[in-house]
mmCIF file of C-alpha atoms in Angstrom:
data_model
loop_
_atom_site.group_PDB
_atom_site.id
_atom_site.type_symbol
_atom_site.label_atom_id
_atom_site.label_comp_id
_atom_site.label_asym_id
_atom_site.label_seq_id
_atom_site.Cartn_x
_atom_site.Cartn_y
_atom_site.Cartn_z
ATOM 1 C CA MET A 1 -81.363 207.834 -127.749
ATOM 2 C CA ASP A 2 -79.849 208.704 -131.084
ATOM 3 C CA ALA A 3 -76.987 206.317 -131.915
ATOM 4 C CA ALA A 4 -74.673 209.224 -132.756
ATOM 5 C CA LEU A 5 -75.140 210.626 -129.235
ATOM 6 C CA VAL A 6 -74.435 207.242 -127.648
ATOM 7 C CA GLN A 7 -71.290 206.874 -129.748
ATOM 8 C CA GLN A 8 -70.162 210.404 -128.883
ATOM 9 C CA ALA A 9 -70.653 209.766 -125.153
ATOM 10 C CA VAL A 10 -68.738 206.478 -125.246
ATOM 11 C CA LEU A 11 -65.836 207.825 -127.292
ATOM 12 C CA ALA A 12 -65.510 210.752 -124.868
ATOM 13 C CA MET A 13 -64.499 208.256 -122.164
ATOM 14 C CA PRO A 14 -60.725 208.043 -121.630
ATOM 15 C CA MET A 15 -60.909 204.237 -121.281
ATOM 16 C CA ALA A 16 -62.580 203.865 -124.685
ATOM 17 C CA ARG A 17 -59.913 206.027 -126.307
ATOM 18 C CA THR A 18 -57.082 204.236 -124.487
ATOM 19 C CA ILE A 19 -58.102 200.802 -125.782
ATOM 20 C CA GLY A 20 -58.700 202.162 -129.306
ATOM 21 C CA LEU A 21 -62.440 201.426 -129.347
ATOM 22 C CA GLU A 22 -64.189 201.969 -132.682
ATOM 23 C CA PHE A 23 -67.855 201.538 -133.540
ATOM 24 C CA VAL A 24 -68.664 199.337 -136.539
ATOM 25 C CA SER A 25 -72.430 199.684 -136.104
ATOM 26 C CA LEU A 26 -74.830 200.971 -133.474
ATOM 27 C CA GLY A 27 -78.596 201.272 -133.230
ATOM 28 C CA ASP A 28 -81.932 199.823 -132.175
ATOM 29 C CA GLY A 29 -80.668 197.781 -129.211
ATOM 30 C CA ARG A 30 -77.585 196.422 -130.996
ATOM 31 C CA SER A 31 -73.938 197.369 -131.345
ATOM 32 C CA GLU A 32 -70.712 196.164 -132.865
ATOM 33 C CA VAL A 33 -67.363 197.515 -131.695
ATOM 34 C CA GLU A 34 -63.715 196.663 -132.284
ATOM 35 C CA ILE A 35 -60.372 197.220 -130.608
ATOM 36 C CA PRO A 36 -56.909 196.487 -131.982
ATOM 37 C CA MET A 37 -54.668 193.954 -130.276
ATOM 38 C CA LEU A 38 -52.273 196.240 -128.416
ATOM 39 C CA ASP A 39 -49.168 194.838 -126.718
ATOM 40 C CA GLU A 40 -49.855 197.111 -123.733
ATOM 41 C CA PHE A 41 -52.898 194.988 -122.844
ATOM 42 C CA THR A 42 -51.421 191.497 -123.260
ATOM 43 C CA PHE A 43 -50.437 189.147 -120.452
ATOM 44 C CA VAL A 44 -48.147 187.175 -122.778
ATOM 45 C CA PRO A 45 -47.200 188.243 -126.297
ATOM 46 C CA GLY A 46 -50.169 187.988 -128.635
ATOM 47 C CA ARG A 47 -52.874 187.303 -126.031
ATOM 48 C CA LEU A 48 -55.014 189.999 -124.484
ATOM 49 C CA GLN A 49 -55.484 190.044 -120.736
ATOM 50 C CA ALA A 50 -59.050 189.527 -119.485
ATOM 51 C CA THR A 51 -59.455 193.188 -118.488
ATOM 52 C CA ALA A 52 -59.358 194.284 -122.139
ATOM 53 C CA VAL A 53 -61.793 191.521 -123.110
ATOM 54 C CA PHE A 54 -64.170 192.625 -120.353
ATOM 55 C CA ALA A 55 -63.871 196.273 -121.401
ATOM 56 C CA ILE A 56 -64.883 195.723 -125.033
ATOM 57 C CA ALA A 57 -67.748 193.427 -123.966
ATOM 58 C CA ASP A 58 -69.008 195.989 -121.457
ATOM 59 C CA PHE A 59 -68.821 198.834 -123.982
ATOM 60 C CA ALA A 60 -70.694 196.755 -126.574
ATOM 61 C CA ALA A 61 -73.468 195.629 -124.232
ATOM 62 C CA VAL A 62 -74.101 198.955 -122.493
ATOM 63 C CA SER A 63 -73.850 200.926 -125.754
ATOM 64 C CA ALA A 64 -76.570 198.718 -127.217
ATOM 65 C CA ALA A 65 -78.680 199.455 -124.142
ATOM 66 C CA GLY A 66 -78.060 203.174 -124.560
ATOM 67 C CA THR A 67 -79.695 203.214 -127.966
ATOM 68 C CA LEU A 68 -83.072 202.437 -126.360
ATOM 69 C CA LEU A 69 -82.938 205.310 -123.856
ATOM 70 C CA PRO A 70 -84.801 208.586 -124.334
ATOM 71 C CA ASP A 71 -82.839 211.676 -125.347
ATOM 72 C CA GLY A 72 -81.032 213.248 -122.405
ATOM 73 C CA ALA A 73 -80.658 209.964 -120.533
ATOM 74 C CA ALA A 74 -77.485 208.050 -119.733
ATOM 75 C CA ASN A 75 -76.662 204.615 -118.378
ATOM 76 C CA ALA A 76 -73.985 202.891 -116.342
ATOM 77 C CA THR A 77 -72.983 199.300 -115.683
ATOM 78 C CA VAL A 78 -74.120 198.048 -112.279
ATOM 79 C CA ASP A 79 -73.423 194.340 -112.734
ATOM 80 C CA ALA A 80 -71.682 192.113 -115.253
ATOM 81 C CA THR A 81 -70.516 188.528 -115.550
ATOM 82 C CA ILE A 82 -68.083 187.411 -118.226
ATOM 83 C CA LYS A 83 -67.191 183.901 -119.303
ATOM 84 C CA LEU A 84 -63.888 183.450 -121.144
ATOM 85 C CA PHE A 85 -63.598 180.298 -123.210
ATOM 86 C CA ALA A 86 -60.876 180.843 -125.838
ATOM 87 C CA PRO A 87 -57.716 182.949 -126.036
ATOM 88 C CA ALA A 88 -58.132 186.544 -127.189
ATOM 89 C CA ALA A 89 -55.429 186.270 -129.844
ATOM 90 C CA GLY A 90 -55.227 187.752 -133.331
ATOM 91 C CA VAL A 91 -55.137 191.254 -134.777
ATOM 92 C CA ALA A 92 -58.336 192.640 -133.214
ATOM 93 C CA LEU A 93 -61.232 191.933 -130.916
ATOM 94 C CA ARG A 94 -64.804 192.414 -132.117
ATOM 95 C CA ALA A 95 -67.800 192.522 -129.786
ATOM 96 C CA ARG A 96 -71.471 192.429 -130.658
ATOM 97 C CA GLY A 97 -73.816 193.802 -128.026
ATOM 98 C CA ARG A 98 -77.569 193.415 -127.703
ATOM 99 C CA VAL A 99 -80.389 194.201 -125.324
ATOM 100 C CA VAL A 100 -81.911 191.173 -123.617
ATOM 101 C CA ASP A 101 -84.637 193.050 -121.704
ATOM 102 C CA ASP A 102 -85.223 196.741 -121.121
ATOM 103 C CA ALA A 103 -87.266 198.433 -118.422
ATOM 104 C CA ARG A 104 -87.485 201.918 -116.965
ATOM 105 C CA LEU A 105 -84.811 201.479 -114.264
ATOM 106 C CA LEU A 106 -82.591 198.634 -115.495
ATOM 107 C CA THR A 107 -81.627 197.149 -118.839
ATOM 108 C CA VAL A 108 -80.252 193.623 -119.123
ATOM 109 C CA CYS A 109 -77.759 193.477 -121.964
ATOM 110 C CA ALA A 110 -75.249 191.014 -123.373
ATOM 111 C CA ALA A 111 -72.234 190.842 -125.642
ATOM 112 C CA ASP A 112 -70.294 188.170 -127.477
ATOM 113 C CA VAL A 113 -66.591 188.774 -128.087
ATOM 114 C CA TYR A 114 -64.609 187.392 -131.016
ATOM 115 C CA ALA A 115 -60.872 187.278 -131.634
ATOM 116 C CA VAL A 116 -60.233 188.262 -135.255
ATOM 117 C CA ASP A 117 -57.234 186.911 -137.171
ATOM 118 C CA GLU A 118 -55.408 188.478 -140.136
ATOM 119 C CA ALA A 119 -57.782 186.801 -142.625
ATOM 120 C CA GLY A 120 -60.839 188.188 -140.808
ATOM 121 C CA ASN A 121 -61.832 184.830 -139.312
ATOM 122 C CA GLU A 122 -63.537 185.054 -135.922
ATOM 123 C CA THR A 123 -63.082 182.850 -132.855
ATOM 124 C CA HIS A 124 -65.762 183.251 -130.192
ATOM 125 C CA CYS A 125 -63.723 183.880 -127.049
ATOM 126 C CA ALA A 126 -66.079 185.381 -124.443
ATOM 127 C CA SER A 127 -69.665 186.197 -123.515
ATOM 128 C CA LEU A 128 -70.888 188.846 -121.092
ATOM 129 C CA LEU A 129 -74.248 189.297 -119.412
ATOM 130 C CA GLY A 130 -74.687 192.699 -117.819
ATOM 131 C CA THR A 131 -77.124 195.068 -116.203
ATOM 132 C CA ALA A 132 -77.144 198.788 -116.912
ATOM 133 C CA ARG A 133 -78.783 201.360 -114.633
ATOM 134 C CA ASN A 134 -80.807 203.821 -116.677
ATOM 135 C CA LEU A 135 -80.239 207.422 -115.569
ATOM 136 C CA LEU A 136 -83.264 209.266 -116.880
ATOM 137 C CA PRO A 137 -83.535 213.049 -117.178
ATOM 138 C CA ARG A 138 -85.600 214.743 -114.467
#
């Protein structure tokens, strides 16, 4: 599916707008997205709660999967596992999604999440492995 259509569909979602999701790049089974560090999503000052980390990882992975779908199709997460291994602290979170394997019914996708500091340095803080159900046009 055209990357612009995938981006439009994602940014139409209230959750994406609420967390301030922005696309850095999208296309050909890959994506890069960012969200700002918002106090509303922290569990202690300066550290994002795991829900926000999961959300950006899920958006990155499933958006990457969406770029390989035919026009008129859609997809939805049916399974995901996230591993958190460093604090999500800084000024933004950046996630890079990719397709691991795509098939007609299901696409396995993944994302790596990085905490970004004021200097632009990245700390790898989480990885997600997910499965998206492909909803093909009839």
